[in-house]
């Protein structure tokens, strides 16, 4: 699971959960897969992401120093930041770990890079 | 034109005919010598040649022991008594006798043998339960009956291909192929017909015919001009009792019977009564081919042609006033209606179980093989994906092996699926995925620019669940975001073009073979129905049209290796709800915050593109 994917996941479908976001990410094993850096792609992607969760992801992988806590107004000219975001969002791959519902504590395991978000019929 | 040129032209034409016969009949011409087998190259049953005319013409020149006329062929064969007879016939007829189409001159050639005649429909036994009582009425009675029926002042009916029709007792309503038992006509069956029933009773007793019968209360009179016919049909089971009686007046006609692959041609002589009971009434369709000439079998077992004249048929029936109780389900409206009713009532508590057993478990078992068979993206889905600007978020709900996750690499493509087996395939290709089901997508609302649901929603077993899946897609889309849905269509033949699903039916005798398979399967289903769990559903025959909306579609795992267990080699049944036309559009209409952008039919699927409304935040 890339951290860009993590940005979209929620546990709101669980019965009684009001927000279910962001999920608490715990990483047991991760990999870094180098991909081609495209600054425009990252720049255009940012408005579609939840910045708090971008920052939370950075904290989880100890890269919080690289990323501002508040979403910067303009990033187009800040290629260094774009490069860091590229690395954070598209190159880090969580292989083993878990996601946890902030309200109920329900755990969703990540195995072989795939989060299992499947809920039982009695949870929804 | 020089005679030399003409003879060359003639020679060429003759050679062409000979080549056709060689190819179609697998017999060889006798080039230099003479044999007693002679073919008339350019006249036969299809050109309207009759046995009488051939015999009359040939016998002036020599004796023949056999005349062989093949259905739908413009040539025919003779076996002559001796080679001398053959030689004499050929010399006197070749290029001389005007017995071809529109009195054209015919050409003859020698062959080494007669072709193997196919098993003729005429030589097979009649459908079970079919009886023809010849000379059932006299010529005088025929005249009387025609007088009381008075067909001459009946208007021709354009909807019935200009055949004249008149009803007595009850009107037969063609739109619904039934009668209304509460609306009897003032026009009862003419009393002149009363004399027929004691006659039928005494014949059926004296001849020991195996049919029960009732005095009819409904009569439909059809008047056919030469060249007119009636499409193959079965008299609606629930409308009428067994048997159906049909009296032919004014002309002979050939009635064609069909049951799956089986075909029978039955000559109904003028003034005969046809009795269709049991299997012949319930399980065979009958119809009259619209044509002027009928191919008939003559007394000596040969085929010949017969010109039709105007014919009036009196079909006598008795209303059933109850559901049909026959043992022939395939053409039975009562049985098919019952089958339809069961499919609309998949209970919601069983729906999840059915999906679990007949969708999720199956995909996990067949994941690898399934993935091998799904590699090329459908072009119109790819076009949709390419319509998004760079960095758009695209979620493929039910991504399978991820074949759409790399169509447009300029997007942030994420896939999800219920099947962990298929997700592993995605993972091996470095695609981003997570596991979930399509009615609880764990993605925040208003967050994705595009979503696709390709061949997913037809796996959900109730309308409520199908609607929930669409609502989920609507929820996760941002305002102005667009979604694309593909579901399997019940109609695999839209615009009279077979879908590739049907085209892949490779059996040699495609249409007919599958028809027969379907027959057998329907029969089996009805027998097995009660036994299946969790919901009893019909099993679909692959590469054929869908008969019901809720079906189990077999998946046969191929290339099973020796190491695989028996279970892995077997056939799996996947549950499908195939969509009727407009069904998907109407589901879209039930979701508040989206609007339909486009709907179309593609590759045997019903498809919609919809857009999330901006004000819906």
PDB file of N, CA and C in Angstrom, chain B residues 568-610:
ATOM      1  N   UNK B 568     -10.588 -28.667  -7.739  1.00  0.00           N
ATOM      2  CA  UNK B 568     -10.090 -27.551  -8.517  1.00  0.00           C
ATOM      3  C   UNK B 568     -10.353 -27.710 -10.004  1.00  0.00           C
ATOM      4  N   UNK B 569     -10.480 -28.950 -10.436  1.00  0.00           N
ATOM      5  CA  UNK B 569     -10.688 -29.194 -11.856  1.00  0.00           C
ATOM      6  C   UNK B 569     -12.144 -28.990 -12.268  1.00  0.00           C
ATOM      7  N   UNK B 570     -13.010 -28.999 -11.287  1.00  0.00           N
ATOM      8  CA  UNK B 570     -14.415 -29.083 -11.646  1.00  0.00           C
ATOM      9  C   UNK B 570     -14.957 -27.756 -12.160  1.00  0.00           C
ATOM     10  N   UNK B 571     -16.210 -27.786 -12.504  1.00  0.00           N
ATOM     11  CA  UNK B 571     -16.893 -26.605 -13.004  1.00  0.00           C
ATOM     12  C   UNK B 571     -17.476 -25.821 -11.833  1.00  0.00           C
ATOM     13  N   UNK B 572     -17.313 -24.506 -11.878  1.00  0.00           N
ATOM     14  CA  UNK B 572     -17.856 -23.656 -10.822  1.00  0.00           C
ATOM     15  C   UNK B 572     -19.059 -22.896 -11.367  1.00  0.00           C
ATOM     16  N   UNK B 573     -20.016 -22.645 -10.495  1.00  0.00           N
ATOM     17  CA  UNK B 573     -21.207 -21.916 -10.919  1.00  0.00           C
ATOM     18  C   UNK B 573     -21.181 -20.517 -10.335  1.00  0.00           C
ATOM     19  N   UNK B 574     -21.101 -19.530 -11.226  1.00  0.00           N
ATOM     20  CA  UNK B 574     -21.104 -18.139 -10.769  1.00  0.00           C
ATOM     21  C   UNK B 574     -22.507 -17.575 -10.883  1.00  0.00           C
ATOM     22  N   UNK B 575     -22.938 -16.869  -9.846  1.00  0.00           N
ATOM     23  CA  UNK B 575     -24.256 -16.238  -9.886  1.00  0.00           C
ATOM     24  C   UNK B 575     -24.207 -14.943 -10.706  1.00  0.00           C
ATOM     25  N   UNK B 576     -25.194 -14.759 -11.567  1.00  0.00           N
ATOM     26  CA  UNK B 576     -25.344 -13.517 -12.324  1.00  0.00           C
ATOM     27  C   UNK B 576     -26.796 -13.058 -12.302  1.00  0.00           C
ATOM     28  N   UNK B 577     -26.956 -11.750 -12.189  1.00  0.00           N
ATOM     29  CA  UNK B 577     -28.250 -11.155 -12.508  1.00  0.00           C
ATOM     30  C   UNK B 577     -28.031 -10.390 -13.815  1.00  0.00           C
ATOM     31  N   UNK B 578     -28.505 -10.934 -14.919  1.00  0.00           N
ATOM     32  CA  UNK B 578     -28.301 -10.240 -16.194  1.00  0.00           C
ATOM     33  C   UNK B 578     -29.391  -9.183 -16.361  1.00  0.00           C
ATOM     34  N   UNK B 579     -28.994  -8.037 -16.907  1.00  0.00           N
ATOM     35  CA  UNK B 579     -29.868  -6.862 -16.908  1.00  0.00           C
ATOM     36  C   UNK B 579     -30.735  -6.770 -18.155  1.00  0.00           C
ATOM     37  N   UNK B 580     -31.972  -6.394 -17.918  1.00  0.00           N
ATOM     38  CA  UNK B 580     -32.869  -6.073 -19.030  1.00  0.00           C
ATOM     39  C   UNK B 580     -32.501  -4.683 -19.552  1.00  0.00           C
ATOM     40  N   UNK B 581     -32.969  -4.390 -20.756  1.00  0.00           N
ATOM     41  CA  UNK B 581     -32.767  -3.070 -21.312  1.00  0.00           C
ATOM     42  C   UNK B 581     -33.391  -2.032 -20.367  1.00  0.00           C
ATOM     43  N   UNK B 582     -32.698  -0.915 -20.152  1.00  0.00           N
ATOM     44  CA  UNK B 582     -33.182   0.197 -19.320  1.00  0.00           C
ATOM     45  C   UNK B 582     -33.197  -0.077 -17.821  1.00  0.00           C
ATOM     46  N   UNK B 583     -32.871  -1.286 -17.409  1.00  0.00           N
ATOM     47  CA  UNK B 583     -32.899  -1.601 -15.977  1.00  0.00           C
ATOM     48  C   UNK B 583     -31.813  -0.811 -15.242  1.00  0.00           C
ATOM     49  N   UNK B 584     -30.628  -0.721 -15.860  1.00  0.00           N
ATOM     50  CA  UNK B 584     -29.516   0.001 -15.240  1.00  0.00           C
ATOM     51  C   UNK B 584     -29.830   1.500 -15.176  1.00  0.00           C
ATOM     52  N   UNK B 585     -30.372   2.020 -16.261  1.00  0.00           N
ATOM     53  CA  UNK B 585     -30.741   3.442 -16.289  1.00  0.00           C
ATOM     54  C   UNK B 585     -31.741   3.749 -15.186  1.00  0.00           C
ATOM     55  N   UNK B 586     -32.684   2.822 -14.976  1.00  0.00           N
ATOM     56  CA  UNK B 586     -33.706   3.112 -13.974  1.00  0.00           C
ATOM     57  C   UNK B 586     -33.102   3.059 -12.563  1.00  0.00           C
ATOM     58  N   UNK B 587     -32.090   2.213 -12.337  1.00  0.00           N
ATOM     59  CA  UNK B 587     -31.388   2.225 -11.037  1.00  0.00           C
ATOM     60  C   UNK B 587     -30.687   3.565 -10.832  1.00  0.00           C
ATOM     61  N   UNK B 588     -30.025   4.038 -11.894  1.00  0.00           N
ATOM     62  CA  UNK B 588     -29.329   5.335 -11.814  1.00  0.00           C
ATOM     63  C   UNK B 588     -30.333   6.424 -11.429  1.00  0.00           C
ATOM     64  N   UNK B 589     -31.531   6.326 -12.014  1.00  0.00           N
ATOM     65  CA  UNK B 589     -32.581   7.303 -11.744  1.00  0.00           C
ATOM     66  C   UNK B 589     -33.006   7.325 -10.281  1.00  0.00           C
ATOM     67  N   UNK B 590     -32.767   6.227  -9.578  1.00  0.00           N
ATOM     68  CA  UNK B 590     -33.180   6.159  -8.176  1.00  0.00           C
ATOM     69  C   UNK B 590     -32.144   6.753  -7.225  1.00  0.00           C
ATOM     70  N   UNK B 591     -30.974   7.120  -7.754  1.00  0.00           N
ATOM     71  CA  UNK B 591     -29.935   7.681  -6.885  1.00  0.00           C
ATOM     72  C   UNK B 591     -29.975   9.202  -7.009  1.00  0.00           C
ATOM     73  N   UNK B 592     -30.073   9.876  -5.858  1.00  0.00           N
ATOM     74  CA  UNK B 592     -30.374  11.307  -5.842  1.00  0.00           C
ATOM     75  C   UNK B 592     -29.324  12.203  -6.460  1.00  0.00           C
ATOM     76  N   UNK B 593     -28.054  12.021  -6.085  1.00  0.00           N
ATOM     77  CA  UNK B 593     -27.089  13.066  -6.408  1.00  0.00           C
ATOM     78  C   UNK B 593     -26.262  12.799  -7.656  1.00  0.00           C
ATOM     79  N   UNK B 594     -26.802  11.960  -8.562  1.00  0.00           N
ATOM     80  CA  UNK B 594     -26.098  11.764  -9.834  1.00  0.00           C
ATOM     81  C   UNK B 594     -27.072  11.938 -10.990  1.00  0.00           C
ATOM     82  N   UNK B 595     -26.517  12.232 -12.166  1.00  0.00           N
ATOM     83  CA  UNK B 595     -27.363  12.283 -13.359  1.00  0.00           C
ATOM     84  C   UNK B 595     -26.749  11.406 -14.447  1.00  0.00           C
ATOM     85  N   UNK B 596     -27.637  10.852 -15.260  1.00  0.00           N
ATOM     86  CA  UNK B 596     -27.199   9.989 -16.360  1.00  0.00           C
ATOM     87  C   UNK B 596     -26.583  10.860 -17.452  1.00  0.00           C
ATOM     88  N   UNK B 597     -25.393  10.488 -17.905  1.00  0.00           N
ATOM     89  CA  UNK B 597     -24.745  11.240 -18.985  1.00  0.00           C
ATOM     90  C   UNK B 597     -24.962  10.529 -20.308  1.00  0.00           C
ATOM     91  N   UNK B 598     -24.836   9.194 -20.269  1.00  0.00           N
ATOM     92  CA  UNK B 598     -24.884   8.442 -21.516  1.00  0.00           C
ATOM     93  C   UNK B 598     -25.197   6.992 -21.167  1.00  0.00           C
ATOM     94  N   UNK B 599     -25.978   6.344 -21.976  1.00  0.00           N
ATOM     95  CA  UNK B 599     -26.116   4.902 -21.802  1.00  0.00           C
ATOM     96  C   UNK B 599     -25.977   4.237 -23.154  1.00  0.00           C
ATOM     97  N   UNK B 600     -25.387   3.065 -23.173  1.00  0.00           N
ATOM     98  CA  UNK B 600     -25.152   2.372 -24.446  1.00  0.00           C
ATOM     99  C   UNK B 600     -25.019   0.873 -24.217  1.00  0.00           C
ATOM    100  N   UNK B 601     -24.962   0.152 -25.336  1.00  0.00           N
ATOM    101  CA  UNK B 601     -24.822  -1.302 -25.311  1.00  0.00           C
ATOM    102  C   UNK B 601     -23.472  -1.625 -25.928  1.00  0.00           C
ATOM    103  N   UNK B 602     -22.650  -2.384 -25.223  1.00  0.00           N
ATOM    104  CA  UNK B 602     -21.303  -2.668 -25.723  1.00  0.00           C
ATOM    105  C   UNK B 602     -20.901  -4.084 -25.339  1.00  0.00           C
ATOM    106  N   UNK B 603     -20.527  -4.867 -26.306  1.00  0.00           N
ATOM    107  CA  UNK B 603     -19.971  -6.213 -26.059  1.00  0.00           C
ATOM    108  C   UNK B 603     -20.912  -7.083 -25.207  1.00  0.00           C
ATOM    109  N   UNK B 604     -22.210  -6.944 -25.443  1.00  0.00           N
ATOM    110  CA  UNK B 604     -23.154  -7.758 -24.673  1.00  0.00           C
ATOM    111  C   UNK B 604     -23.438  -7.203 -23.297  1.00  0.00           C
ATOM    112  N   UNK B 605     -23.027  -5.954 -23.045  1.00  0.00           N
ATOM    113  CA  UNK B 605     -23.274  -5.320 -21.757  1.00  0.00           C
ATOM    114  C   UNK B 605     -24.160  -4.095 -21.915  1.00  0.00           C
ATOM    115  N   UNK B 606     -24.950  -3.840 -20.862  1.00  0.00           N
ATOM    116  CA  UNK B 606     -25.590  -2.529 -20.758  1.00  0.00           C
ATOM    117  C   UNK B 606     -24.620  -1.636 -19.994  1.00  0.00           C
ATOM    118  N   UNK B 607     -24.455  -0.394 -20.444  1.00  0.00           N
ATOM    119  CA  UNK B 607     -23.433   0.477 -19.882  1.00  0.00           C
ATOM    120  C   UNK B 607     -24.017   1.859 -19.633  1.00  0.00           C
ATOM    121  N   UNK B 608     -23.586   2.478 -18.536  1.00  0.00           N
ATOM    122  CA  UNK B 608     -23.970   3.876 -18.298  1.00  0.00           C
ATOM    123  C   UNK B 608     -22.768   4.678 -17.845  1.00  0.00           C
ATOM    124  N   UNK B 609     -22.752   5.944 -18.255  1.00  0.00           N
ATOM    125  CA  UNK B 609     -21.826   6.926 -17.689  1.00  0.00           C
ATOM    126  C   UNK B 609     -22.704   7.900 -16.925  1.00  0.00           C
ATOM    127  N   UNK B 610     -22.335   8.179 -15.658  1.00  0.00           N
ATOM    128  CA  UNK B 610     -23.135   9.126 -14.877  1.00  0.00           C
ATOM    129  C   UNK B 610     -22.209  10.132 -14.221  1.00  0.00           C
TER     130      UNK B 610
END
